[in-house]
XYZ file of C-alpha atoms in Angstrom:
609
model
C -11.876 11.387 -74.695
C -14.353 8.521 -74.502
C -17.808 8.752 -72.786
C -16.371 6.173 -70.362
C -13.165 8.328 -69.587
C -15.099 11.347 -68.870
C -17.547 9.591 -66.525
C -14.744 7.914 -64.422
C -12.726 11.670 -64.421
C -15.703 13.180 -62.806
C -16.251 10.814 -60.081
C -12.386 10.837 -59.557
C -12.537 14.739 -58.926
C -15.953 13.951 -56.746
C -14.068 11.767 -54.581
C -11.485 13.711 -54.558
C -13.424 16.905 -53.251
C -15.320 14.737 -50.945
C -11.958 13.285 -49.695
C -10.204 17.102 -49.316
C -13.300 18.580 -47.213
C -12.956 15.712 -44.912
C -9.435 16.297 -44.217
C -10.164 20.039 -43.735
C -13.228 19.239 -41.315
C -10.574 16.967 -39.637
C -8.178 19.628 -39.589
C -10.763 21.713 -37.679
C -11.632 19.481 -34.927
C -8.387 17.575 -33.686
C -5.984 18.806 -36.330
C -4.851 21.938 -36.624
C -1.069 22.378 -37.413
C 1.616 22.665 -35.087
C 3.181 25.936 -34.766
C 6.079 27.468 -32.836
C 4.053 30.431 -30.831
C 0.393 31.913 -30.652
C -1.279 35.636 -30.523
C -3.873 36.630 -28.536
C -5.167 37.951 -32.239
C -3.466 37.153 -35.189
C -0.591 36.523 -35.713
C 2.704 35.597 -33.741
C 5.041 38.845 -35.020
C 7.680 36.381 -34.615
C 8.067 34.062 -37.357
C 9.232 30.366 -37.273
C 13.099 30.871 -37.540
C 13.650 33.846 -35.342
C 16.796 34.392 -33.823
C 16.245 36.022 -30.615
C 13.678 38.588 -28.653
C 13.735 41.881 -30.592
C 14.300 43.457 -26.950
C 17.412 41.229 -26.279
C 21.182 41.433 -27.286
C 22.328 37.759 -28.564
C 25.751 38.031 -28.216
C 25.604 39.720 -24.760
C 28.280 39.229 -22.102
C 27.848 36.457 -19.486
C 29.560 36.502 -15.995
C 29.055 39.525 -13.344
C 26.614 40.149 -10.824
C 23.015 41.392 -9.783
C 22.000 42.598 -6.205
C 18.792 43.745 -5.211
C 17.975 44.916 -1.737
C 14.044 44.738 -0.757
C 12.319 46.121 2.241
C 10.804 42.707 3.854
C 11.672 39.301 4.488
C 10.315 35.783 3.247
C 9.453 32.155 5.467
C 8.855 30.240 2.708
C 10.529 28.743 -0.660
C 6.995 27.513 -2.013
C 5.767 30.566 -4.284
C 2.611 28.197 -5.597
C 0.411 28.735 -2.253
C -0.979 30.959 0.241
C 0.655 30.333 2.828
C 4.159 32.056 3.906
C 6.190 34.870 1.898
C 8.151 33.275 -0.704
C 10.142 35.307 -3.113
C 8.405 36.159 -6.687
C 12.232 35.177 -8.102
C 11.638 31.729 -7.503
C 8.877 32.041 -9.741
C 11.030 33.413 -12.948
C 14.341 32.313 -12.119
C 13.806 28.534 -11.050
C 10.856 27.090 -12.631
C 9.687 27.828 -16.277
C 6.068 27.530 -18.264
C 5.212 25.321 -21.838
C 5.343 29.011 -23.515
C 7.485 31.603 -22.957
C 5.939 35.134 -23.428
C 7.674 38.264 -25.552
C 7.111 41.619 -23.756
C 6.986 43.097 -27.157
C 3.922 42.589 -28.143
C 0.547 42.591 -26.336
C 0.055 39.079 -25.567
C 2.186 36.338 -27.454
C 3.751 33.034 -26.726
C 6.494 31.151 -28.200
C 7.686 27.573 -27.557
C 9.490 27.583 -24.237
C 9.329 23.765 -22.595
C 6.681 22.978 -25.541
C 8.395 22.596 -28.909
C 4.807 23.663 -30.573
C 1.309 24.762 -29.769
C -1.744 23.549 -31.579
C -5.147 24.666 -31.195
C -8.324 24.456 -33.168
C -10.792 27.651 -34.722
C -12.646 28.115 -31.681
C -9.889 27.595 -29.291
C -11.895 25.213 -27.631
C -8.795 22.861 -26.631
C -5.016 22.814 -27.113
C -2.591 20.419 -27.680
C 1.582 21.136 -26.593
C 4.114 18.564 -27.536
C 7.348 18.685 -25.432
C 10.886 19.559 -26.463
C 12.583 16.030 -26.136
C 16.196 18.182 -24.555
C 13.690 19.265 -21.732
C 15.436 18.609 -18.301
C 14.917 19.481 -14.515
C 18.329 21.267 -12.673
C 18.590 17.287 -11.044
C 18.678 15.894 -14.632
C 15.869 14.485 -14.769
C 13.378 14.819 -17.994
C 10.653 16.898 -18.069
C 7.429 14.515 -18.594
C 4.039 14.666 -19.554
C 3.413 13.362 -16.661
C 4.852 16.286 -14.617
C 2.916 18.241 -17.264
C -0.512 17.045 -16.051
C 0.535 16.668 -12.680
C 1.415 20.235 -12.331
C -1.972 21.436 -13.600
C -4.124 19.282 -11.534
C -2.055 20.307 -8.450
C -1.977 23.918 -8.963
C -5.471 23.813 -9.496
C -6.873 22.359 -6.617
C -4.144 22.771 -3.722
C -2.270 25.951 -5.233
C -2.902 29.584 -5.041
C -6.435 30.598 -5.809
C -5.180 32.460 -8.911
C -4.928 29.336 -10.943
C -8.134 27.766 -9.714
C -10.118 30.237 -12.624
C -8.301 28.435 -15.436
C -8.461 24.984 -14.029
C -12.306 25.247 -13.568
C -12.470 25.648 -17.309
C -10.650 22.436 -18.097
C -12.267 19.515 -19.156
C -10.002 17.051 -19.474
C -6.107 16.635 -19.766
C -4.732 14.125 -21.710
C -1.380 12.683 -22.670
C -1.575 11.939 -26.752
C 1.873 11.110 -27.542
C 4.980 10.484 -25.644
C 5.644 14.256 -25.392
C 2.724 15.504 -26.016
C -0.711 16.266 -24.063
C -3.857 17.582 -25.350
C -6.246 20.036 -22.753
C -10.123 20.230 -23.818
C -11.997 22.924 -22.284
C -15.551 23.274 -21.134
C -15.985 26.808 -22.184
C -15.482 29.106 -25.356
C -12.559 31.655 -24.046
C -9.815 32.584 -26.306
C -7.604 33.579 -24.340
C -7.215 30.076 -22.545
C -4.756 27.849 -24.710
C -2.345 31.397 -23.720
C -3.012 31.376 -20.229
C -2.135 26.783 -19.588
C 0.796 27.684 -21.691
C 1.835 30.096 -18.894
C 1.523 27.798 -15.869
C 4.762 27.052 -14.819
C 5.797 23.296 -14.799
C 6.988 21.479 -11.336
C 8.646 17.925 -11.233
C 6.129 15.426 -9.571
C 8.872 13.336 -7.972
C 9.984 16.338 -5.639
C 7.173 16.705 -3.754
C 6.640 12.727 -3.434
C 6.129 12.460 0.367
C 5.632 16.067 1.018
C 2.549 18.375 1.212
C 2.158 20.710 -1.603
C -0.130 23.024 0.066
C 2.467 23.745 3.524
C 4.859 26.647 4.059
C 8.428 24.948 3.320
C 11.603 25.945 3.134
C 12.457 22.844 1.145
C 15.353 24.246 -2.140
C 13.316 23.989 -5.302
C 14.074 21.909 -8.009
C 13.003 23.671 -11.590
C 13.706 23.427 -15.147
C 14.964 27.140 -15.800
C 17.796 28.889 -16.024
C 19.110 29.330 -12.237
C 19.017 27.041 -9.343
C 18.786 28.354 -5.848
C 22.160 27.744 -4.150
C 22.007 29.191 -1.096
C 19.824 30.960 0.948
C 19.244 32.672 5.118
C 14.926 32.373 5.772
C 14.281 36.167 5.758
C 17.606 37.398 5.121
C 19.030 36.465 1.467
C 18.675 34.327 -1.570
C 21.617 33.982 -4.397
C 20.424 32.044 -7.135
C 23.508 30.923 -9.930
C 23.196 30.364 -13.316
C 22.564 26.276 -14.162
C 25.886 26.097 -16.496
C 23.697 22.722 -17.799
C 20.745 24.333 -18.206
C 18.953 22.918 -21.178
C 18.007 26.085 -22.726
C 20.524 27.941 -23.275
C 20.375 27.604 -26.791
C 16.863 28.458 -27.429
C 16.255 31.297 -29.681
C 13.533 33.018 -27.253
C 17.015 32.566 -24.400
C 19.120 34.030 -27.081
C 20.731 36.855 -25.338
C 19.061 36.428 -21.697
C 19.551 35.114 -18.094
C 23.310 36.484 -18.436
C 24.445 37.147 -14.999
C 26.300 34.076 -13.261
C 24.594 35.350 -9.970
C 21.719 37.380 -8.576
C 21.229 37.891 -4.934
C 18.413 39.474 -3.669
C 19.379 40.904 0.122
C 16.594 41.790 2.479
C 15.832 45.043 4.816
C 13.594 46.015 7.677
C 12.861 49.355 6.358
C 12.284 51.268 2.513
C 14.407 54.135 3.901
C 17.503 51.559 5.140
C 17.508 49.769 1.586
C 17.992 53.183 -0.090
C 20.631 54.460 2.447
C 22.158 50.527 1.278
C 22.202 51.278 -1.888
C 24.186 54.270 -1.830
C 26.502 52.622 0.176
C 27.449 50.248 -2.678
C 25.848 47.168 -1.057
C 23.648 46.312 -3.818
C 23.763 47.186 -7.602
C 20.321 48.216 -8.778
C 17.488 50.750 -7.071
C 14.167 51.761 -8.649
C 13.193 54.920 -7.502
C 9.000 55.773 -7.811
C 8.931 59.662 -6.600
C 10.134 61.921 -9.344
C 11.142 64.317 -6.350
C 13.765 62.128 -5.016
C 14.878 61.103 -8.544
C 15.687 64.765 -8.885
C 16.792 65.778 -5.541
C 18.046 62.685 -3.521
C 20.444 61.065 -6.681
C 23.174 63.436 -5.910
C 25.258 61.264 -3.812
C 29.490 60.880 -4.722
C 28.700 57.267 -6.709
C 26.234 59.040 -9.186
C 28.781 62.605 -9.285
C 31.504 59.972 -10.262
C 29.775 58.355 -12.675
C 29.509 54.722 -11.035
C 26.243 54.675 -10.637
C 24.024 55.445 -13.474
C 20.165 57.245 -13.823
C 18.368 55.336 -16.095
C 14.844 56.652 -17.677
C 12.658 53.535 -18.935
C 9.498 54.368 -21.213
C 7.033 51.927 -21.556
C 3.289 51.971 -23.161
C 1.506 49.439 -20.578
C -1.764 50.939 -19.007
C -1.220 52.567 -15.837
C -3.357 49.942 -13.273
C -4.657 51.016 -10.582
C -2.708 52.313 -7.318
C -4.148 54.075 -4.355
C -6.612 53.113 -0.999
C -8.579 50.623 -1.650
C -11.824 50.294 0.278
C -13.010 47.141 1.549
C -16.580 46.889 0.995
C -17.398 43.666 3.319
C -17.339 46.363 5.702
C -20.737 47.679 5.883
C -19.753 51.539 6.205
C -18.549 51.233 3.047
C -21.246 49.436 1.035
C -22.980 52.328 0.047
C -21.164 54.132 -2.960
C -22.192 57.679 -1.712
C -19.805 56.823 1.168
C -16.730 56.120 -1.055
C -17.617 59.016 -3.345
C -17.001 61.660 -0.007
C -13.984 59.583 0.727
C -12.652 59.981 -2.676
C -14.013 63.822 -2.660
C -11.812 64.463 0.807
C -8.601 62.854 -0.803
C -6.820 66.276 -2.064
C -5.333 64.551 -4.949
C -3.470 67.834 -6.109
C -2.227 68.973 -2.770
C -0.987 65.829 -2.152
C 0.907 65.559 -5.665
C 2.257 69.037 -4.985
C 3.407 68.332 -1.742
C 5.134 64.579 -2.106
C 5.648 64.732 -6.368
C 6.309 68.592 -6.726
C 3.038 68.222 -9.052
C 4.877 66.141 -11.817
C 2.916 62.915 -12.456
C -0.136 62.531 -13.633
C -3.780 61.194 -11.679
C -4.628 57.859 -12.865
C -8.442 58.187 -13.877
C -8.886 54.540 -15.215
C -7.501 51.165 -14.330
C -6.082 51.373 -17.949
C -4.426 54.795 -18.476
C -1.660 55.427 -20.934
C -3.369 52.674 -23.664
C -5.628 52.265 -25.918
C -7.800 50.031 -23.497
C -8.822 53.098 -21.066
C -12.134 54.086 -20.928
C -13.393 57.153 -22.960
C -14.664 60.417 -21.745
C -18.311 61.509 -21.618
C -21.413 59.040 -22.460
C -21.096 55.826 -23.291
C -21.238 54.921 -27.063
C -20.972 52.868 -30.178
C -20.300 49.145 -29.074
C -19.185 49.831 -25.324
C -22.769 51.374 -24.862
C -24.463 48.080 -26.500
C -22.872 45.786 -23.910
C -23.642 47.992 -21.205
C -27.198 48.927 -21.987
C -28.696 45.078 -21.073
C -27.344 46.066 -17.260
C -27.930 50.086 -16.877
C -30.436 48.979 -13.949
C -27.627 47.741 -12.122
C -25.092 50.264 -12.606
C -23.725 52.763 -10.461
C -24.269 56.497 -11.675
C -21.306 57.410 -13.779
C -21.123 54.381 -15.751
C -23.179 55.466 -18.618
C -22.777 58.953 -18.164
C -19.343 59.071 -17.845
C -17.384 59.128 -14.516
C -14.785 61.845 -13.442
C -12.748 62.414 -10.556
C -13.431 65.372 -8.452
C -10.586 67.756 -8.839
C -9.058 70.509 -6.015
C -7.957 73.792 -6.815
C -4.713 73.059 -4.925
C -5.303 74.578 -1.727
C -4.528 72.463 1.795
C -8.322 73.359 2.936
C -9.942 71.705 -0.209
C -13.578 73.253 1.107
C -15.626 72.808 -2.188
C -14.778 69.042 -2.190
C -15.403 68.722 1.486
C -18.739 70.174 1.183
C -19.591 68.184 -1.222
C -18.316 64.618 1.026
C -20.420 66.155 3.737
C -23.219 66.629 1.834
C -23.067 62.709 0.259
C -22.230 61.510 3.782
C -25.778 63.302 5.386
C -27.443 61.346 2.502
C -26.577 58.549 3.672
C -27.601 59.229 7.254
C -23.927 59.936 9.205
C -23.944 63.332 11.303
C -21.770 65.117 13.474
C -22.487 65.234 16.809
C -21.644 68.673 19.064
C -17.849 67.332 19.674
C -17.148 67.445 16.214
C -17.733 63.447 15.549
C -19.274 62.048 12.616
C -21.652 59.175 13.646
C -24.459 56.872 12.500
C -28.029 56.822 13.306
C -26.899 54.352 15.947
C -24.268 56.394 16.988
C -21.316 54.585 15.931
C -18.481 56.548 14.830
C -17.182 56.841 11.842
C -13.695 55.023 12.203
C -11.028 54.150 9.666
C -8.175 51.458 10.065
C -5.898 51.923 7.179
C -3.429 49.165 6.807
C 0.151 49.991 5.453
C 3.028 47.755 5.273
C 6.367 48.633 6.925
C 9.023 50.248 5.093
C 5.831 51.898 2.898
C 6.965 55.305 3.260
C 5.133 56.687 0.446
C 2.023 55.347 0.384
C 2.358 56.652 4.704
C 3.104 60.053 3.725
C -0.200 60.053 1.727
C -2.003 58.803 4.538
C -0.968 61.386 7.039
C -2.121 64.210 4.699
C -5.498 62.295 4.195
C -5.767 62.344 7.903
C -6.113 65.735 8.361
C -9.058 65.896 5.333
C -10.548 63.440 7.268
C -10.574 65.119 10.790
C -12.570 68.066 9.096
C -15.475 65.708 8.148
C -15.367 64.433 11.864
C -13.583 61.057 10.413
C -11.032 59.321 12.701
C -8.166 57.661 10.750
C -5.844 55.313 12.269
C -3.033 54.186 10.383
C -1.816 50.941 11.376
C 1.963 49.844 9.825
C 2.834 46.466 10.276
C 5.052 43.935 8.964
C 5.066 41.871 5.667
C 4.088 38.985 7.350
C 1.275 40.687 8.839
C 0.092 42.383 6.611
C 0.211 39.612 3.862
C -2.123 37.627 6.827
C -4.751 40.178 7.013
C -5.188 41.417 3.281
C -5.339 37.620 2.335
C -8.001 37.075 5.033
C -9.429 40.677 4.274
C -8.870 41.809 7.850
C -9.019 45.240 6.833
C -11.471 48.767 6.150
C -8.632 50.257 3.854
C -4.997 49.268 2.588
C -2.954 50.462 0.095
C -3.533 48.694 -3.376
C -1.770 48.101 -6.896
C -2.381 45.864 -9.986
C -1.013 46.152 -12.433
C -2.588 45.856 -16.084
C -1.391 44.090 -19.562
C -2.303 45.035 -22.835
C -4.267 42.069 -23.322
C -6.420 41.723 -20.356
C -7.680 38.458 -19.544
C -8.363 35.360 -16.976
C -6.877 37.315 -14.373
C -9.437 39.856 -14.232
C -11.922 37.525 -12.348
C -9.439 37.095 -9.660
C -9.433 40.692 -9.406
C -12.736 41.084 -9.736
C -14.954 37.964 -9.575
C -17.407 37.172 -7.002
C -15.603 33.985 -6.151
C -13.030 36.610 -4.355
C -15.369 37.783 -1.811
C -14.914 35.345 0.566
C -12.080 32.888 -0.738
C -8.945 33.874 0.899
C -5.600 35.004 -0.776
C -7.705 36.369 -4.432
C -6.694 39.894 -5.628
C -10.492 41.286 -5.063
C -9.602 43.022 -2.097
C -12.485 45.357 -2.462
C -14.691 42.498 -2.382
C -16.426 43.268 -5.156
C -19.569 41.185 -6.100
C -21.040 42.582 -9.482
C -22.519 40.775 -12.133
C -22.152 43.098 -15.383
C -18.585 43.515 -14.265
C -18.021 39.722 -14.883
C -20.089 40.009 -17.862
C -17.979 42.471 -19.689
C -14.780 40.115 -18.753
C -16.836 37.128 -20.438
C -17.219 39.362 -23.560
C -13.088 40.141 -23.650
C -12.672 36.492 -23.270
C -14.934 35.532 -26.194
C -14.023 38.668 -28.703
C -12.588 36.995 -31.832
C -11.964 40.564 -33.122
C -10.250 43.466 -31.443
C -12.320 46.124 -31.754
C -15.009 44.002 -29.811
C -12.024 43.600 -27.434
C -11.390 46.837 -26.922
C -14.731 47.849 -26.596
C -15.724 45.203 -23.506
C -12.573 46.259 -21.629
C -13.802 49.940 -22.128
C -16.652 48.899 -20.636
C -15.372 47.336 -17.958
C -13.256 50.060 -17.371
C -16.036 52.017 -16.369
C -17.543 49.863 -13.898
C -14.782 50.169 -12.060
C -14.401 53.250 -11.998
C -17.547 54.331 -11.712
C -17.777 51.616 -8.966
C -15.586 54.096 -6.333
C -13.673 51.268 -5.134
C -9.876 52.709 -4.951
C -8.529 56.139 -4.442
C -6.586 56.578 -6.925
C -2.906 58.450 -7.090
C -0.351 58.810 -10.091
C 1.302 56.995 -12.278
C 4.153 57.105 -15.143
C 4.895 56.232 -17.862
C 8.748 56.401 -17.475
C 10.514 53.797 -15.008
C 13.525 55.073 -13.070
C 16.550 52.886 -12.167
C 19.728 53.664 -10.931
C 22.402 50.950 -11.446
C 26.048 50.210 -11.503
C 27.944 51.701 -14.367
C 28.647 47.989 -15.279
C 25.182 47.084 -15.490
C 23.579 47.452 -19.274
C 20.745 46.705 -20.782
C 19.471 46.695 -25.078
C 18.546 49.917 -26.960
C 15.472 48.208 -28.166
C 13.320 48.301 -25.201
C 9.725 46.390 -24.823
C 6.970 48.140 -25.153
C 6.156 46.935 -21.484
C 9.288 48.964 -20.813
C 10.811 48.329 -16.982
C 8.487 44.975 -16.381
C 8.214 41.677 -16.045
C 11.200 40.428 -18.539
C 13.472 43.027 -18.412
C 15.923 42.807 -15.362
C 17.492 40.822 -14.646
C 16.488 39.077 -17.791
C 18.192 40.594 -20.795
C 20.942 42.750 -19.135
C 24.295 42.228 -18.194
C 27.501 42.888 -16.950
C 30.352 44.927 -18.520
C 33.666 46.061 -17.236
């Protein structure tokens, strides 16, 4: 080879190289490739090609029948806003998100109205092009248009738990006739997941109408059932769209079999079980394990048409218990919820109303991976705590633990010990038995229950007895859904009863649990009006965690704050859902490891003479 030859051969490969690294930088910053689903971390475990949900029979049966029967009622067909009760089944049945999300794996997405998902390295926008079979139940196309509409108008006029994810957007963008492109003005990982959850409402049907009022207006969606008829507060039947678009989908594959659900409402929890057994609905999920053992001894289950049904999952526990609202200044001082928590005779209680069976929930993520560890602090959850220990509560790097009973009704070491934290704090029972402050104000409770709560009521009354020995008046106040939805949005309250629960990927949401921006903005999930700073920093570190173990280790942290925080009572959980159904009803022997949750009935079971 000539002198000349090799010369112009290595400025070719030069160019060449220069040429290939500015692809790849392009790649990295506008480019990435389009794929057909996203992970939380790594990898989709669905590849491009799948046939179907692992959790979900393809070739099940279509046709039948689902009833439900809920304790309740509902004023409102508008499930995006604060205002009225509208039914969370108008949520999964009617209206459907760009991703759809498999209950099989911690947090993963797959192409639901988006035909594929681009993002970049950093995560730092996303970019979802639009299946062109999309179609609303009136026929119409589902738009880019109704794309960025819907995200601008959940955002600012919708419920306040999608204002956290719109206040990270930076701009929204249509780049292609079916496809728009969202930049964000933060580094969060977890984002491009959570926009390709927000469900997607057509524009034109709320033309002339205002988004943010109570209606009872039918919705138009793009998923698999329309609402076809419907009594405000008494019942909803929803029927499967025949021309719903996807059908065909592999992530549908198997699901949304039933030609009709109908969801029938009651004025009491004891009414819709007496219902049940009457035949008048076809599915019952029972939470006490004494009544699953004592109660489910009626003629349908002795004959075999109705069936018990045991449902493991792994999900964290959440929290569920009394949560205490600290706006109210007798409860600002943590001392005062320790004693509270002390006089709650957790085992007693269990013993009494569970026969002793399930298990305390000690952390807001029992049952996983994600709860908190015993003893001190350590390793990486002690690093991100250790910048805040002047702000933390005592248990937080120590280690927090529940007080435990010895079993007995009277409970006197515990209460001992809540008298002695409530003196600390300056309360002290006057000569008629009456605890009171240094002003003289009693110590009063209101403790808000919803109607038809009979649990969470039998808990109370036994509570009100510990109380009475520390000189602690408790009134229980039940009231209706309506009601009570009006005063826990508006935080009307010094205690209600509480539950959340908890993924396996933790995310977003927890600042509407948590965040400071709850405390006095109406309808959030912070109930217990939480306002502390290295709790949102320990969310902020989940959110930016490119690795798991750094995942892990910030939710571990958090974990503690809250607990350590004495903001709930907490009871028991399980592990193990219980439903009793018709014998017709059946569900797949591969379950989720969510278990009985969102995505699994109605969704992928069905009906078989």
């Amino acid at each position: 080879m000539s002198q000349t030859m090799r010369v112009f051969w290595l400025r070719f490969v030069l160019v060449l190289g220069m040429v290939l690294m500015l692809l790849v930088g392009l790649m990295d910053n506008g480019h990435a490739q389009p794929a057909h689903g996203i992970a939380m971390y790594g990898q989709p475990a669905l590849e491009p090609g799948y046939t179907h949900l692992s959790y979900a029979k393809p070739d099940a049966a279509k046709g039948g029948r689902m009833e439900y029967g809920f304790a309740g009622s509902f004023d409102s067909l508008n499930p995006w806003i604060v205002k009225g009760r509208a039914p969370w089944a108008i949520r999964s049945l009617v209206y459907e998100p760009l991703m759809g999300r498999n209950w099989d794996e911690p947090f993963s997405l797959y192409g639901l109205l988006a035909k594929t998902i681009e993002t970049g390295d950093e995560r730092d926008w996303v970019e979802f092009t639009l299946r062109e079979e999309a179609r609303f139940s009136n026929g119409n196309p589902v738009t880019v248009e109704d794309v960025i509409w819907s995200f601008e108008i959940l955002g600012t006029k919708g419920h306040p738990r999608y204002r956290t994810a719109w206040n990270k957007i930076e701009s929204i963008t249509q780049t292609g006739e079916r496809s728009v492109r969202i930049d964000f003005n933060v580094i969060d990982r977890e984002i491009p997941l959570i926009v390709g959850l927000r469900p997607i409402l057509p524009k034109s049907e709320w033309e002339g109408r205002e988004f943010d009022e109570s209606s009872l207006e039918l919705p138009v969606g793009s998923g698999p059932y329309v609402l076809s008829e419907f009594e405000a507060g008494r019942f909803l039947r929803f029927t499967r769209n025949l021309d719903y678009w996807g059908k065909d989908l592999a992530f549908n594959k198997g699901r949304h079999n039933f030609d009709e659900i109908v969801y029938e409402y009651y004025g009491d929890g004891g009414v819709v079980f007496e219902a049940f057994k009457a035949g008048e609905f076809s599915s019952f999920r029972e939470y006490n394990s004494e009544k699953w053992n004592t109660l489910y001894n009626f003629p349908a289950v002795q004959d075999g048409d109705i069936v018990k049904s045991e449902i493991p999952n792994q999900r964290p526990s959440g929290i569920r218990g009394f949560v205490f609202n600290t706006r109210q200044d007798k409860f600002k001082d943590w001392r005062v919820r320790d004693a509270l928590i002390h006089a709650f005779n957790f085992e007693f209680i269990n013993q009494t109303l569970e026969g002793g069976k399930p298990p305390r929930i000690t952390s807001y993520f029992s049952n996983s991976v994600l709860g908190m560890q015993p003893g001190p602090a350590t390793g990486k959850v002690k690093a991100l705590l250790e910048p805040f220990k002047d702000q933390l509560l005592p248990g937080v790097m120590e280690g927090y633990e529940l007080p435990v009973s010895d079993g007995n009704e009277q409970n006197r070491r515990n209460i001992r010990k809540a008298s002695q934290l409530l003196t600390e704090v300056g309360w002290r029972v006057d000569d008629k038995g009456i605890l009171r402050s240094s002003e003289g104000v009693a110590f009063e409770i209101d403790l808000l229950l919803v109607q038809g709560a009979s649990e969470s009521l039998a808990i109370a009354s036994i509570y009100e007895q510990a109380l009475q020995r520390l000189g602690i008046k408790l009134v229980i106040t039940v009231i209706d859904s309506a009601q009570y939805r009006e005063r826990t949005n508006t935080y009307d309250f010094d205690m209600a009863f509480y539950a959340r629960g908890m993924s396996l990927s933790p995310g977003n949401e927890q600042y509407l649990y948590w965040g400071k921006d709850g405390i006095n903005t109406p309808g959030s999930r912070n109930w217990m009006g939480m306002d502390n700073p290295p709790a949102e920093e320990m969310i902020a570190s989940m959110l930016r965690a490119r690795e798991k173990e750094d995942f892990v280790a910030a939710v571990r942290a958090l974990d503690r704050i809250l607990v350590a925080g004495r903001y709930v009572i907490p009871i028991w959980f399980t592990d193990v859902s219980r439903i009793a159904h018709k014998k017709e009803l059946k569900y797949p022997d591969i379950l989720p490891i969510y278990g009985d949750w969102i995505g699994f009935q109605p969704d992928v079971w069905w009906y078989e003479e």
